[in-house]
CSV table of C-alpha atoms in Angstrom, one decimal:
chain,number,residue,atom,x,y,z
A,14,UNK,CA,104.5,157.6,61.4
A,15,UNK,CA,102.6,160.6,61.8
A,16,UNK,CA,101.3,162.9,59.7
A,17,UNK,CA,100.6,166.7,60.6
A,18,UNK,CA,98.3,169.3,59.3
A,19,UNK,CA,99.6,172.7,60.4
A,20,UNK,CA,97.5,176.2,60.1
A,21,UNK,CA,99.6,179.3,60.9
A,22,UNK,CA,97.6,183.0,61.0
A,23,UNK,CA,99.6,185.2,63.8
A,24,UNK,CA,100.3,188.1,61.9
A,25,UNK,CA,99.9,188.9,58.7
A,26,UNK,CA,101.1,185.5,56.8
A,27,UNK,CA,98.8,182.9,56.6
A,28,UNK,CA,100.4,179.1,56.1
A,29,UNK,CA,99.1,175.5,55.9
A,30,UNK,CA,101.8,173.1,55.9
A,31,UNK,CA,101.7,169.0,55.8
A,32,UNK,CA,104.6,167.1,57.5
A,33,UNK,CA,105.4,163.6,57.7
A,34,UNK,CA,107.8,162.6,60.3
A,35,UNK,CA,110.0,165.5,59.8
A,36,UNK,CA,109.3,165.3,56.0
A,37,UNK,CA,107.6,168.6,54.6
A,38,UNK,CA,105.0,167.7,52.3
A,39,UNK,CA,103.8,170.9,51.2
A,40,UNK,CA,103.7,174.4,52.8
A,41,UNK,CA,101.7,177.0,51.2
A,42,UNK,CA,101.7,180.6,52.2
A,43,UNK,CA,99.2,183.8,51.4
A,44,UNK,CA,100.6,187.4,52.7
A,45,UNK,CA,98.3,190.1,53.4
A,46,UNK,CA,100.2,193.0,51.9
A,47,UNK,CA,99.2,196.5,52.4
A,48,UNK,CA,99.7,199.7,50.8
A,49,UNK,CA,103.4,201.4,51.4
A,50,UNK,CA,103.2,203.3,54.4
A,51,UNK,CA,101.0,201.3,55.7
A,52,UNK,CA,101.0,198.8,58.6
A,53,UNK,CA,98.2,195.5,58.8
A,54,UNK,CA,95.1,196.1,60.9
A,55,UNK,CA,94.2,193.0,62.6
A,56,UNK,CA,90.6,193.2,61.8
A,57,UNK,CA,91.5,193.5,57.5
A,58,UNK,CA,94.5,190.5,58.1
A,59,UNK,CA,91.8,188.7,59.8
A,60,UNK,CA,89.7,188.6,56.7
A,61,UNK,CA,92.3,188.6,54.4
A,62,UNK,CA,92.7,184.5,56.6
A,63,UNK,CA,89.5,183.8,56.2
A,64,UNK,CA,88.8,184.7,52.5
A,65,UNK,CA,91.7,182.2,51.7
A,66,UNK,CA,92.0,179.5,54.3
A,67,UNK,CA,90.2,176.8,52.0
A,68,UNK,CA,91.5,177.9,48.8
A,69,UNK,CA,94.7,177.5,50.7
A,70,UNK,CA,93.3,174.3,52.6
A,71,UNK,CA,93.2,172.7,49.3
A,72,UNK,CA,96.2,173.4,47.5
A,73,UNK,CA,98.0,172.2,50.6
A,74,UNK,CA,96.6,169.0,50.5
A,75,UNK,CA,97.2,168.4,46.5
A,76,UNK,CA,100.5,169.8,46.9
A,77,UNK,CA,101.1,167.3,49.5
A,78,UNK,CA,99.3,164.1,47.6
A,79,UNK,CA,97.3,163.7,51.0
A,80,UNK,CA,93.6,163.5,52.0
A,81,UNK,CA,91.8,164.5,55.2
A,82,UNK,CA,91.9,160.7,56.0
A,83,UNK,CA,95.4,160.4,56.0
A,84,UNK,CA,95.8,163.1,58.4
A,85,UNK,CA,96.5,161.9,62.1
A,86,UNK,CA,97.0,165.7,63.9
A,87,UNK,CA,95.7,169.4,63.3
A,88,UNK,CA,97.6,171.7,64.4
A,89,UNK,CA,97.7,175.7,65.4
A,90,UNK,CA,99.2,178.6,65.8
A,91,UNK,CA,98.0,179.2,69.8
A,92,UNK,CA,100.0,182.0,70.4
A,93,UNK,CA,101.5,184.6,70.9
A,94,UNK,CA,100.7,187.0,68.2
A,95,UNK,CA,97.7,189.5,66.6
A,96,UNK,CA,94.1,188.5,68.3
A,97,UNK,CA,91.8,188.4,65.4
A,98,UNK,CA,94.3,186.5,63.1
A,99,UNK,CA,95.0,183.9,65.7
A,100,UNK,CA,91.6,183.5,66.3
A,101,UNK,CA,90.3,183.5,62.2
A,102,UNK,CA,92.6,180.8,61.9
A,103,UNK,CA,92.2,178.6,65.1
A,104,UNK,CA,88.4,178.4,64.2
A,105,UNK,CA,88.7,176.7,61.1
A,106,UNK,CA,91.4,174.4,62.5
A,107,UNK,CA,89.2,173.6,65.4
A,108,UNK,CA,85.8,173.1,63.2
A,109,UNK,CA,87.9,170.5,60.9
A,110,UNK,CA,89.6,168.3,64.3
A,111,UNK,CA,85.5,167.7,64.7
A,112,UNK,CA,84.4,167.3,61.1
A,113,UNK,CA,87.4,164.7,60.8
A,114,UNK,CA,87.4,163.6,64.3
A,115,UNK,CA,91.1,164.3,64.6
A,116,UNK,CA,93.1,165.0,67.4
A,117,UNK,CA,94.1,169.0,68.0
A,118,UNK,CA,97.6,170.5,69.2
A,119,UNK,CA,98.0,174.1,69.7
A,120,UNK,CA,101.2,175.1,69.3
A,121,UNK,CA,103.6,178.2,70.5
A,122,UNK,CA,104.4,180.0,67.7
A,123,UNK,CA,108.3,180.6,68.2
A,124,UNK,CA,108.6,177.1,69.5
A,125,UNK,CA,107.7,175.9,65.6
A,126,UNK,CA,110.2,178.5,64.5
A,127,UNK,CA,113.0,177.0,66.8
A,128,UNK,CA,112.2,173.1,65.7
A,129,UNK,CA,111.7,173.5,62.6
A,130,UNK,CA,114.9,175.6,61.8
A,131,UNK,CA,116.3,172.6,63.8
A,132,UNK,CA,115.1,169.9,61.5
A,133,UNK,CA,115.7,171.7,58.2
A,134,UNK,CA,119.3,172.4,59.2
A,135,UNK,CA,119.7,169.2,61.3
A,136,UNK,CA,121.5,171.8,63.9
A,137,UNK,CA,122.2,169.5,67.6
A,138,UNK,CA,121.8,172.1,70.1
A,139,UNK,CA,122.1,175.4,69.5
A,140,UNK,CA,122.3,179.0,70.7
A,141,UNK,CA,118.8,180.4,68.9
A,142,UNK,CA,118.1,184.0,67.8
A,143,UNK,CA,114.7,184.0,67.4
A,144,UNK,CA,114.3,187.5,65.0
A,145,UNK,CA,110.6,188.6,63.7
A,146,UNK,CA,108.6,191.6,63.3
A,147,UNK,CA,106.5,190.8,66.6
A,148,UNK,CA,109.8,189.2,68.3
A,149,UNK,CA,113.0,189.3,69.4
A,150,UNK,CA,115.3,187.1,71.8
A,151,UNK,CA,117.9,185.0,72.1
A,152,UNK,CA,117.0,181.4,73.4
A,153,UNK,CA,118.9,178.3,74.6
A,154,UNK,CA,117.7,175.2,76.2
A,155,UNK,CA,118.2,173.6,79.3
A,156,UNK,CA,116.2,171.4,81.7
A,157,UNK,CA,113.4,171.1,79.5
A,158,UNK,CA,112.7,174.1,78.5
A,159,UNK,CA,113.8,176.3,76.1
A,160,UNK,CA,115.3,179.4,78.5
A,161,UNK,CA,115.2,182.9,77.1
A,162,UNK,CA,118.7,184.2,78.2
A,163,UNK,CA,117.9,188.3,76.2
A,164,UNK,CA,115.5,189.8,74.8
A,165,UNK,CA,113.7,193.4,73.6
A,166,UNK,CA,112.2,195.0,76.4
A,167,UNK,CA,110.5,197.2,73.7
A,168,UNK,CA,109.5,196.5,70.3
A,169,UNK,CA,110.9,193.8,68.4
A,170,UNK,CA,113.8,194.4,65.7
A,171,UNK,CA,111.4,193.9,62.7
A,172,UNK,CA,108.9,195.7,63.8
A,173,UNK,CA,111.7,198.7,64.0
A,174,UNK,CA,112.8,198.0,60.4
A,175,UNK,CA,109.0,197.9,59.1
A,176,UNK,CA,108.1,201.1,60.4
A,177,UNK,CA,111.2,202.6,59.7
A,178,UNK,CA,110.4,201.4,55.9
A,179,UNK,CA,106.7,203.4,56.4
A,180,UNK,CA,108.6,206.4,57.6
A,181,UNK,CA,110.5,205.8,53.7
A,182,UNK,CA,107.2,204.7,52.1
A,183,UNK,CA,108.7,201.7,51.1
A,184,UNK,CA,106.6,199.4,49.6
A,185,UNK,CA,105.5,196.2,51.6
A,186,UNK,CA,105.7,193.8,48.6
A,187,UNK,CA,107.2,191.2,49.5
A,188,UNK,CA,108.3,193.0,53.0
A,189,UNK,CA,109.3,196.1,54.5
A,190,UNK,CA,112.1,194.4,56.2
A,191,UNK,CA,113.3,193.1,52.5
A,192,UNK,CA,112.8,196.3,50.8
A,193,UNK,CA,115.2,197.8,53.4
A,194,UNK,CA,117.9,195.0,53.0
A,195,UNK,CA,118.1,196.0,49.3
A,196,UNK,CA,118.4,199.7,50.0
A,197,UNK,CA,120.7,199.0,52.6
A,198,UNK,CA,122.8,197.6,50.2
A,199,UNK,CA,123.9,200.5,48.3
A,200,UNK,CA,124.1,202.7,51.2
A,201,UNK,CA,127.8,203.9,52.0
A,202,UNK,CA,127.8,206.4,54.7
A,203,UNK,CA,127.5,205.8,58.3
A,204,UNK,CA,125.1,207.6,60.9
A,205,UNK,CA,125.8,207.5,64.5
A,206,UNK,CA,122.9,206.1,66.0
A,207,UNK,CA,121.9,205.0,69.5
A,208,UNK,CA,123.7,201.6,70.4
A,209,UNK,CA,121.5,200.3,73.5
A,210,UNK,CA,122.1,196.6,74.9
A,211,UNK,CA,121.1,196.6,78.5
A,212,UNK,CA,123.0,193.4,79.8
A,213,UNK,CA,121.5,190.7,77.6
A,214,UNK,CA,118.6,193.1,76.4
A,215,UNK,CA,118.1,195.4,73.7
A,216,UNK,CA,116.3,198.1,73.4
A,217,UNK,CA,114.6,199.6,69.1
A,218,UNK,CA,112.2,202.0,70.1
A,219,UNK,CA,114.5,204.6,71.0
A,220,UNK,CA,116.9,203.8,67.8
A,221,UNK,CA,114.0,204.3,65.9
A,222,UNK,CA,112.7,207.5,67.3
A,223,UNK,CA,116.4,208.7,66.5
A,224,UNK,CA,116.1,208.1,63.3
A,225,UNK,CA,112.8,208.7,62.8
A,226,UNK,CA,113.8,212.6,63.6
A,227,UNK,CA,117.5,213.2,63.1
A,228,UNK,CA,117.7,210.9,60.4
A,229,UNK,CA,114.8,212.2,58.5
A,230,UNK,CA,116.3,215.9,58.9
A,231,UNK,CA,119.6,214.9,57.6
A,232,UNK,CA,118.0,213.1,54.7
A,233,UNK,CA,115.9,216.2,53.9
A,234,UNK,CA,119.2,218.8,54.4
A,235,UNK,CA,120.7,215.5,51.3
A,236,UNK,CA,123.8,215.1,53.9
A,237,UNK,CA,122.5,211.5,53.9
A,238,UNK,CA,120.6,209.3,51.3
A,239,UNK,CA,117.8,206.9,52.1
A,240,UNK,CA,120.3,204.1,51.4
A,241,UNK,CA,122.7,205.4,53.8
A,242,UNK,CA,119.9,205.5,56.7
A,243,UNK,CA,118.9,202.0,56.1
A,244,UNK,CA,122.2,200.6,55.8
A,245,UNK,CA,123.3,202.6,59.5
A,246,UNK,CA,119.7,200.8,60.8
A,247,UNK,CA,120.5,197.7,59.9
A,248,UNK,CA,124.4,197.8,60.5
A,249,UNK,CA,123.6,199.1,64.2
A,250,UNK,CA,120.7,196.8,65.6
A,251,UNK,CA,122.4,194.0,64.0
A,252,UNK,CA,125.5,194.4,65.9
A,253,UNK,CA,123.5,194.2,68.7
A,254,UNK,CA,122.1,190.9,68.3
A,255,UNK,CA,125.5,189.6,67.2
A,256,UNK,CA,127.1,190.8,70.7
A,257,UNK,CA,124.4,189.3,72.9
A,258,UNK,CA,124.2,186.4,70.9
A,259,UNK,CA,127.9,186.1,71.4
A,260,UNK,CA,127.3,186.6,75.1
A,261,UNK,CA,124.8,183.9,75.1
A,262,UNK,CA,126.9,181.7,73.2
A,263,UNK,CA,129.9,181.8,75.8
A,264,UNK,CA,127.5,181.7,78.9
A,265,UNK,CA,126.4,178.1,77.6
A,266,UNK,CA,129.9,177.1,75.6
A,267,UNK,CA,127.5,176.8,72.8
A,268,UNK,CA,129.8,175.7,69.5
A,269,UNK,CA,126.1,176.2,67.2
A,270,UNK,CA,124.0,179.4,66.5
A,271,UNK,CA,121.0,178.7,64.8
A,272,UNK,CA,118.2,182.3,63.1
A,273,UNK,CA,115.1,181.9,63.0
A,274,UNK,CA,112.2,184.1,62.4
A,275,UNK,CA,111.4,186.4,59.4
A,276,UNK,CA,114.6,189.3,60.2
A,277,UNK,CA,116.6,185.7,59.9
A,278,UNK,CA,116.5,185.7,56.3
A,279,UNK,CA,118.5,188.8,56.1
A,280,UNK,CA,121.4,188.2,54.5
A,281,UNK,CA,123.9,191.1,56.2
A,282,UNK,CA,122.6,189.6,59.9
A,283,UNK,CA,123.9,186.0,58.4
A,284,UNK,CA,127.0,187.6,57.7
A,285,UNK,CA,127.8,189.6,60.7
A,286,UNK,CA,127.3,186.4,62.7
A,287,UNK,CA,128.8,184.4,60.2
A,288,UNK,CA,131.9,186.5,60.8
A,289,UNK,CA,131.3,186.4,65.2
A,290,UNK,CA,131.0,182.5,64.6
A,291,UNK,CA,134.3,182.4,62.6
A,292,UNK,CA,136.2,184.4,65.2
A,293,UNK,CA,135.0,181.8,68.1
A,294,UNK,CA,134.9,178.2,65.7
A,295,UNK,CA,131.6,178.0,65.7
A,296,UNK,CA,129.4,177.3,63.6
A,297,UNK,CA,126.0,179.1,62.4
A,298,UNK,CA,122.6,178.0,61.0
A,299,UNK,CA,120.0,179.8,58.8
A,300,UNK,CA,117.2,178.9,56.7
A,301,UNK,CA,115.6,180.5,53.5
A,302,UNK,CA,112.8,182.3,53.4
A,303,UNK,CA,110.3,179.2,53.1
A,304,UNK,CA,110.9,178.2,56.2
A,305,UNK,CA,112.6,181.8,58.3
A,306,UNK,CA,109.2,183.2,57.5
A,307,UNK,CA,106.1,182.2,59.0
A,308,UNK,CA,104.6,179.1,57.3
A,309,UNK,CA,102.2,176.2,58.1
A,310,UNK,CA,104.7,173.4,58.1
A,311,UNK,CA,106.9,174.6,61.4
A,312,UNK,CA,103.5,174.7,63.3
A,313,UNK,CA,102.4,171.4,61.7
A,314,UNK,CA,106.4,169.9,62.7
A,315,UNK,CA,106.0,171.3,66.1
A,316,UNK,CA,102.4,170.0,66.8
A,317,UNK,CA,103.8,166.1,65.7
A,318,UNK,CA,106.4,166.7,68.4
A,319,UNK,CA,103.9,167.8,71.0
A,320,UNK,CA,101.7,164.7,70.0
A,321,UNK,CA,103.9,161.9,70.2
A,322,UNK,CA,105.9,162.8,73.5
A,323,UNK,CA,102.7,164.8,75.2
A,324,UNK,CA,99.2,163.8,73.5
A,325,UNK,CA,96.8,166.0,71.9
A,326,UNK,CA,95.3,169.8,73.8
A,327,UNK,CA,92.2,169.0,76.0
A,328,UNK,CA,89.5,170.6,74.3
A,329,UNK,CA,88.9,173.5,76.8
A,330,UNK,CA,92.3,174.6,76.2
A,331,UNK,CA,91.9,174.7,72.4
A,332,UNK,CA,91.7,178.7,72.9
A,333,UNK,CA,94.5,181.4,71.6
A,334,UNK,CA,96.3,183.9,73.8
A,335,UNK,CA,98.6,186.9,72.8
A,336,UNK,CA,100.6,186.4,75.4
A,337,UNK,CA,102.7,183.0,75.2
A,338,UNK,CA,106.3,182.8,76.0
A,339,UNK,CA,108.6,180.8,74.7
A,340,UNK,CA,110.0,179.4,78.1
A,341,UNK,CA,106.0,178.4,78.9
A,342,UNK,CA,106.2,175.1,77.3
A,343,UNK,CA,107.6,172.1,78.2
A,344,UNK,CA,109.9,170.7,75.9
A,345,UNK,CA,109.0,166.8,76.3
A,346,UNK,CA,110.6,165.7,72.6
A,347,UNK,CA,114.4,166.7,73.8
């Protein structure tokens, strides 16, 4: 049995999770929400971490009936994602390994979203969509490691809705992103917008300049309501995840599509490849929000993996890097 500590801090979520074999004990989450209009600076999210990491710290651990003796592994966030978060974060979790003398395990970040969208939904092996506001691709696994088959070669598909929902000055409580699912939602007219998968790739940034500027003429001129523009967003970039998801799916006679990630929790994407998945007899895979959103417990899951199959991180590579792909890490547990 082995019990996990997990600390996440990569963007602008901060979550400490407990896991026992698999078992989530508690998973506690602050957001660092900003003013609408406004994006998260990483030196302000950074010490938005670091004013409630111990406040959080404890209310993990009475959530989860658990003391730092009964803790075998800390675990990380290591990467990718924002510099000063990473790093607010990592520093605690590194300071209590020695105060405890525990064991450490950094941990990729979208390799906790992947496993622990695979435990919750007890999913075998399936086609991942791995959909956030820092990343986007589409991910199956094979020879031990999991192989990213597309992915943006821009920005990422949240990070196109959240600053599509500044250009609205939507508020950021509890998300951009959420803020323009509900809008979306009572939109009824369709805009034409730029539909750009390059083989398994897709491309936001040029969607969203389009909008950015056509869109926001047409919504002064009232041809088109705010509603209308994010409903056209969202109906168009998710259609292109659903087709090279699809394309993924039939390239590995994958049966199972598993979405992860923060965008995941969107309900019209779950639809839209809900309805791809009924057309092939396949079946698809989504979390809530406790779990499609960054939290504690998926790095604290992932780290227990790591641990039992491939030890603990040597100390000298206890460090964070921005810059850490998903098809980097050997996947020893599978």
């Amino acid at each position: 049995m082995v019990v996990s500590l997990g600390f996440e801090g990569s963007a602008n979520k901060l979550g400490i999770g407990v896991v026992r074999d698999g078992e989530v004990l508690s998973n506690c989450r602050r957001t660092y929400i900003t003013p609408p209009g406004e994006g998260f600076l990483p030196k302000e999210t950074a010490q938005h971490h670091r004013d409630n990491i111990l406040i959080l710290l404890k209310e993990a651990f009475q959530k989860a009936g658990v003391t730092p003796f009964d803790i075998d592994v800390v675990c990380y966030t290591k990467g990718p994602g924002m510099g000063a978060p990473l790093v607010s974060v990592a520093v605690v979790a590194r300071t209590l390994a020695q105060l405890w003398n525990k064991p450490i395990v950094g941990v990729n970040h979208c390799i906790g979203h992947i496993e622990m969208g695979r435990q919750i939904t007890n999913s075998d092996n399936p086609t991942v969509l791995y959909v956030s506001g820092g990343n986007t691709q589409i991910i199956a696994y094979a020879c031990k490691k999991y192989r990213i088959f597309g992915e943006t070669i821009d920005i990422a598909v949240g990070n196109c809705l959240d600053r599509f929902a500044r250009v609205l000055n939507l508020s950021n409580d509890p998300s951009p992103g959420y803020n323009i699912e509900q809008m979306a939602k009572r939109g009824k007219k369709y805009l034409q917008l730029p539909y750009v998968v390059k083989g398994m790739d897709v491309s936001f940034s040029g969607i969203l300049s389009f909008i950015e500027e056509v869109g926001i003429n047409l919504l002064k001129a009232k041809e088109y309501t705010a509603e209308d523009l994010c409903f056209s967003l969202q109906e168009t970039v998710f259609a292109m995840l659903v087709e090279t998801t699809e394309r993924a799916m039939a390239h590995c006679n994958s049966q199972e599509v598993l979405l992860v990630g923060g965008v995941a929790c969107n309900l019209r994407l779950q639809e839209m490849m809900a309805d791809m998945c009924s057309e092939r007899g396949a079946k698809i895979y989504a979390t809530d929000e406790r779990y499609c959103i960054d939290n504690g417990a998926m790095i604290a899951h992932a780290g227990a993996l790591l641990f039992k199959h491939t030890g603990p991180t040597k100390w000298d590579e206890t460090y964070c890097t921005q810059r850490f792909r998903t098809d980097d890490v050997e996947v020893t547990w599978r």
